[in-house]
PDB file of C-alpha atoms in Angstrom:
ATOM      1  CA  ALA A   1       0.148   0.197  -0.106  1.00  0.00           C
ATOM      2  CA  GLN A   2       2.940   2.473   0.911  1.00  0.00           C
ATOM      3  CA  GLN A   3       4.762   1.709  -2.454  1.00  0.00           C
ATOM      4  CA  GLU A   4       1.287   2.321  -4.555  1.00  0.00           C
ATOM      5  CA  GLN A   5       1.022   5.639  -2.379  1.00  0.00           C
ATOM      6  CA  ARG A   6       4.471   6.551  -3.219  1.00  0.00           C
ATOM      7  CA  GLN A   7       4.020   5.561  -7.086  1.00  0.00           C
ATOM      8  CA  THR A   8       0.857   7.332  -7.070  1.00  0.00           C
ATOM      9  CA  GLY A   9       2.570  10.481  -5.452  1.00  0.00           C
ATOM     10  CA  ILE A  10       5.399  10.222  -8.284  1.00  0.00           C
ATOM     11  CA  ARG A  11       2.722   9.995 -10.907  1.00  0.00           C
ATOM     12  CA  LYS A  12       0.919  12.839  -9.439  1.00  0.00           C
ATOM     13  CA  ARG A  13       4.157  14.916  -9.347  1.00  0.00           C
ATOM     14  CA  LEU A  14       4.866  13.929 -13.044  1.00  0.00           C
ATOM     15  CA  ASP A  15       1.612  15.025 -14.224  1.00  0.00           C
ATOM     16  CA  GLY A  16       1.927  18.428 -12.463  1.00  0.00           C
ATOM     17  CA  GLU A  17       5.328  18.866 -14.182  1.00  0.00           C
ATOM     18  CA  ILE A  18       3.995  17.772 -17.554  1.00  0.00           C
ATOM     19  CA  ARG A  19       0.920  20.284 -17.219  1.00  0.00           C
ATOM     20  CA  SER A  20       3.556  22.998 -15.998  1.00  0.00           C
ATOM     21  CA  MET A  21       5.827  22.206 -19.155  1.00  0.00           C
ATOM     22  CA  THR A  22       2.750  22.300 -21.476  1.00  0.00           C
ATOM     23  CA  ARG A  23       2.055  25.695 -19.904  1.00  0.00           C
ATOM     24  CA  ASN A  24       5.748  26.923 -20.691  1.00  0.00           C
ATOM     25  CA  VAL A  25       5.704  25.672 -24.034  1.00  0.00           C
ATOM     26  CA  SER A  26       2.565  27.605 -24.850  1.00  0.00           C
ATOM     27  CA  ALA A  27       4.165  30.751 -23.105  1.00  0.00           C
ATOM     28  CA  ALA A  28       7.096  30.176 -25.639  1.00  0.00           C
ATOM     29  CA  GLU A  29       5.178  29.806 -28.508  1.00  0.00           C
ATOM     30  CA  GLU A  30       3.282  32.902 -27.553  1.00  0.00           C
ATOM     31  CA  ALA A  31       6.212  34.704 -27.152  1.00  0.00           C
ATOM     32  CA  VAL A  32       7.669  33.463 -30.628  1.00  0.00           C
ATOM     33  CA  ALA A  33       4.393  34.303 -32.291  1.00  0.00           C
ATOM     34  CA  GLY A  34       4.507  37.750 -30.616  1.00  0.00           C
ATOM     35  CA  LEU A  35       8.108  38.330 -32.040  1.00  0.00           C
ATOM     36  CA  VAL A  36       6.914  37.293 -35.478  1.00  0.00           C
ATOM     37  CA  THR A  37       4.248  39.753 -35.200  1.00  0.00           C
ATOM     38  CA  THR A  38       6.272  42.393 -34.176  1.00  0.00           C
ATOM     39  CA  LEU A  39       8.559  41.873 -36.905  1.00  0.00           C
ATOM     40  CA  GLN A  40       5.948  41.581 -39.441  1.00  0.00           C
ATOM     41  CA  ASP A  41       4.376  44.985 -38.378  1.00  0.00           C
ATOM     42  CA  SER A  42       7.571  47.018 -37.754  1.00  0.00           C
ATOM     43  CA  LYS A  43       8.242  50.236 -39.533  1.00  0.00           C
ATOM     44  CA  GLU A  44      11.610  51.800 -40.055  1.00  0.00           C
ATOM     45  CA  SER A  45      10.694  54.721 -37.822  1.00  0.00           C
ATOM     46  CA  GLU A  46      10.012  52.327 -35.030  1.00  0.00           C
ATOM     47  CA  HIS A  47      13.265  50.621 -35.239  1.00  0.00           C
ATOM     48  CA  GLN A  48      14.530  51.356 -31.597  1.00  0.00           C
ATOM     49  CA  GLN A  49      11.141  50.427 -29.951  1.00  0.00           C
ATOM     50  CA  LEU A  50      11.248  47.369 -32.366  1.00  0.00           C
ATOM     51  CA  LEU A  51      14.362  46.407 -30.776  1.00  0.00           C
ATOM     52  CA  HIS A  52      13.428  46.781 -27.384  1.00  0.00           C
ATOM     53  CA  ASP A  53      10.108  44.844 -27.918  1.00  0.00           C
ATOM     54  CA  ILE A  54      12.390  41.960 -29.628  1.00  0.00           C
ATOM     55  CA  GLN A  55      14.599  41.927 -26.517  1.00  0.00           C
ATOM     56  CA  THR A  56      11.630  41.838 -24.242  1.00  0.00           C
ATOM     57  CA  GLN A  57       9.936  38.951 -26.206  1.00  0.00           C
ATOM     58  CA  ARG A  58      13.181  37.057 -26.497  1.00  0.00           C
ATOM     59  CA  ASN A  59      13.896  37.414 -22.679  1.00  0.00           C
ATOM     60  CA  ALA A  60      10.332  35.942 -22.142  1.00  0.00           C
ATOM     61  CA  SER A  61      11.097  33.198 -24.649  1.00  0.00           C
ATOM     62  CA  VAL A  62      14.344  32.392 -22.636  1.00  0.00           C
ATOM     63  CA  ASP A  63      12.690  32.523 -19.492  1.00  0.00           C
ATOM     64  CA  ALA A  64       9.928  30.185 -20.760  1.00  0.00           C
ATOM     65  CA  LEU A  65      12.470  27.850 -22.291  1.00  0.00           C
ATOM     66  CA  ASN A  66      14.397  27.750 -18.905  1.00  0.00           C
ATOM     67  CA  SER A  67      11.144  26.942 -17.115  1.00  0.00           C
ATOM     68  CA  LEU A  68      10.503  24.137 -19.508  1.00  0.00           C
ATOM     69  CA  LEU A  69      14.298  22.837 -19.033  1.00  0.00           C
ATOM     70  CA  ASP A  70      13.521  22.921 -15.226  1.00  0.00           C
ATOM     71  CA  ASP A  71      10.191  21.055 -15.803  1.00  0.00           C
ATOM     72  CA  VAL A  72      12.364  18.349 -17.825  1.00  0.00           C
ATOM     73  CA  ARG A  73      14.784  17.860 -15.036  1.00  0.00           C
ATOM     74  CA  GLY A  74      11.781  17.343 -12.696  1.00  0.00           C
ATOM     75  CA  ILE A  75      10.501  14.624 -14.533  1.00  0.00           C
ATOM     76  CA  THR A  76      13.785  12.984 -15.383  1.00  0.00           C
ATOM     77  CA  GLU A  77      14.288  13.203 -11.612  1.00  0.00           C
ATOM     78  CA  SER A  78      10.808  11.860 -10.899  1.00  0.00           C
ATOM     79  CA  SER A  79      11.328   8.679 -13.562  1.00  0.00           C
ATOM     80  CA  LYS A  80      14.278   8.104 -11.940  1.00  0.00           C
ATOM     81  CA  GLU A  81      12.662   7.643  -8.541  1.00  0.00           C
ATOM     82  CA  LEU A  82       9.800   5.680  -9.882  1.00  0.00           C
ATOM     83  CA  GLN A  83      12.205   3.451 -11.750  1.00  0.00           C
ATOM     84  CA  ALA A  84      14.257   3.016  -8.468  1.00  0.00           C
ATOM     85  CA  GLN A  85      10.550   2.079  -6.959  1.00  0.00           C
ATOM     86  CA  ASN A  86       9.836  -0.240  -9.461  1.00  0.00           C
ATOM     87  CA  HIS A  87      13.428  -1.933  -9.062  1.00  0.00           C
ATOM     88  CA  LYS A  88      12.694  -2.212  -5.396  1.00  0.00           C
ATOM     89  CA  ASP A  89       9.147  -3.779  -5.881  1.00  0.00           C
ATOM     90  CA  ALA A  90      10.469  -6.291  -8.486  1.00  0.00           C
ATOM     91  CA  SER A  91      13.261  -7.295  -5.972  1.00  0.00           C
ATOM     92  CA  ASP A  92      10.652  -7.325  -3.250  1.00  0.00           C
ATOM     93  CA  LEU A  93       8.261  -9.844  -5.263  1.00  0.00           C
ATOM     94  CA  ARG A  94      11.301 -11.993  -6.397  1.00  0.00           C
ATOM     95  CA  ARG A  95      11.883 -12.324  -2.470  1.00  0.00           C
ATOM     96  CA  LEU A  96       8.361 -13.259  -1.740  1.00  0.00           C
ATOM     97  CA  ASP A  97       8.244 -15.492  -4.702  1.00  0.00           C
ATOM     98  CA  GLU A  98      11.030 -17.251  -3.076  1.00  0.00           C
ATOM     99  CA  LYS A  99       9.627 -17.554   0.201  1.00  0.00           C
ATOM    100  CA  ASN A 100       6.491 -18.856  -1.263  1.00  0.00           C
ATOM    101  CA  GLU A 101       8.476 -21.529  -3.144  1.00  0.00           C
ATOM    102  CA  LYS A 102      10.243 -22.519   0.097  1.00  0.00           C
ATOM    103  CA  ALA A 103       6.917 -22.668   1.902  1.00  0.00           C
ATOM    104  CA  LEU A 104       5.295 -24.654  -0.582  1.00  0.00           C
ATOM    105  CA  HIS A 105       8.322 -27.183  -0.833  1.00  0.00           C
ATOM    106  CA  ASP A 106       8.345 -27.379   3.068  1.00  0.00           C
ATOM    107  CA  GLY A 107       4.679 -27.923   2.957  1.00  0.00           C
ATOM    108  CA  GLU A 108       4.710 -30.701   0.421  1.00  0.00           C
ATOM    109  CA  LEU A 109       7.576 -32.451   2.516  1.00  0.00           C
ATOM    110  CA  ASN A 110       5.490 -32.346   5.826  1.00  0.00           C
ATOM    111  CA  TRP A 111       2.658 -33.438   3.947  1.00  0.00           C
ATOM    112  CA  LEU A 112       4.789 -36.290   2.562  1.00  0.00           C
ATOM    113  CA  GLU A 113       5.947 -37.072   6.207  1.00  0.00           C
ATOM    114  CA  GLN A 114       2.278 -37.138   7.415  1.00  0.00           C
ATOM    115  CA  LYS A 115       1.273 -39.396   4.635  1.00  0.00           C
ATOM    116  CA  ARG A 116       3.982 -41.872   5.822  1.00  0.00           C
ATOM    117  CA  GLU A 117       3.292 -41.700   9.228  1.00  0.00           C
ATOM    118  CA  VAL A 118      -0.600 -42.454   8.515  1.00  0.00           C
ATOM    119  CA  GLU A 119       0.465 -45.455   6.148  1.00  0.00           C
ATOM    120  CA  ARG A 120       2.674 -46.636   9.161  1.00  0.00           C
ATOM    121  CA  ARG A 121      -0.257 -46.486  11.701  1.00  0.00           C
ATOM    122  CA  VAL A 122      -2.587 -48.132   8.800  1.00  0.00           C
ATOM    123  CA  GLN A 123      -0.045 -50.933   8.378  1.00  0.00           C
ATOM    124  CA  ALA A 124       0.411 -51.328  12.088  1.00  0.00           C
ATOM    125  CA  LEU A 125      -3.634 -51.601  12.571  1.00  0.00           C
ATOM    126  CA  GLN A 126      -3.789 -53.946   9.706  1.00  0.00           C
ATOM    127  CA  ARG A 127      -1.166 -56.437  11.604  1.00  0.00           C
ATOM    128  CA  ARG A 128      -3.040 -56.218  14.612  1.00  0.00           C
ATOM    129  CA  VAL A 129      -6.268 -57.038  12.679  1.00  0.00           C
ATOM    130  CA  ARG A 130      -4.401 -59.981  11.273  1.00  0.00           C
ATOM    131  CA  GLN A 131      -3.102 -61.020  14.416  1.00  0.00           C
ATOM    132  CA  ASP A 132      -6.327 -61.031  16.218  1.00  0.00           C
TER     133      ASP A 132
END
């Protein structure tokens, strides 16, 4: 149950990071679209203002891309945690399977021993019945 909670938490964190990454991609697309629009609408007399706008939009694009990079790093870290948890879960399952196999084998041996004991008792009773 704890493992499922951890995995659910990691998945929720991944989902949040993916949503954040999607927002950042959208922001970067809007910034680039704004840049293209600004370039298309520019006039020579607005050159200085245009350069300022381009720089502002470039900075916004860089910020959005940096946020996206942070999201990717977060997703990578979460994926590593999930992979480590999955590895641990698989190891735990292998150990549990080994214990179950041993218990089954021990149970079979115990059953055979009890069967032999019952057969010995039956034979002893049969000898008594023959002697009587």
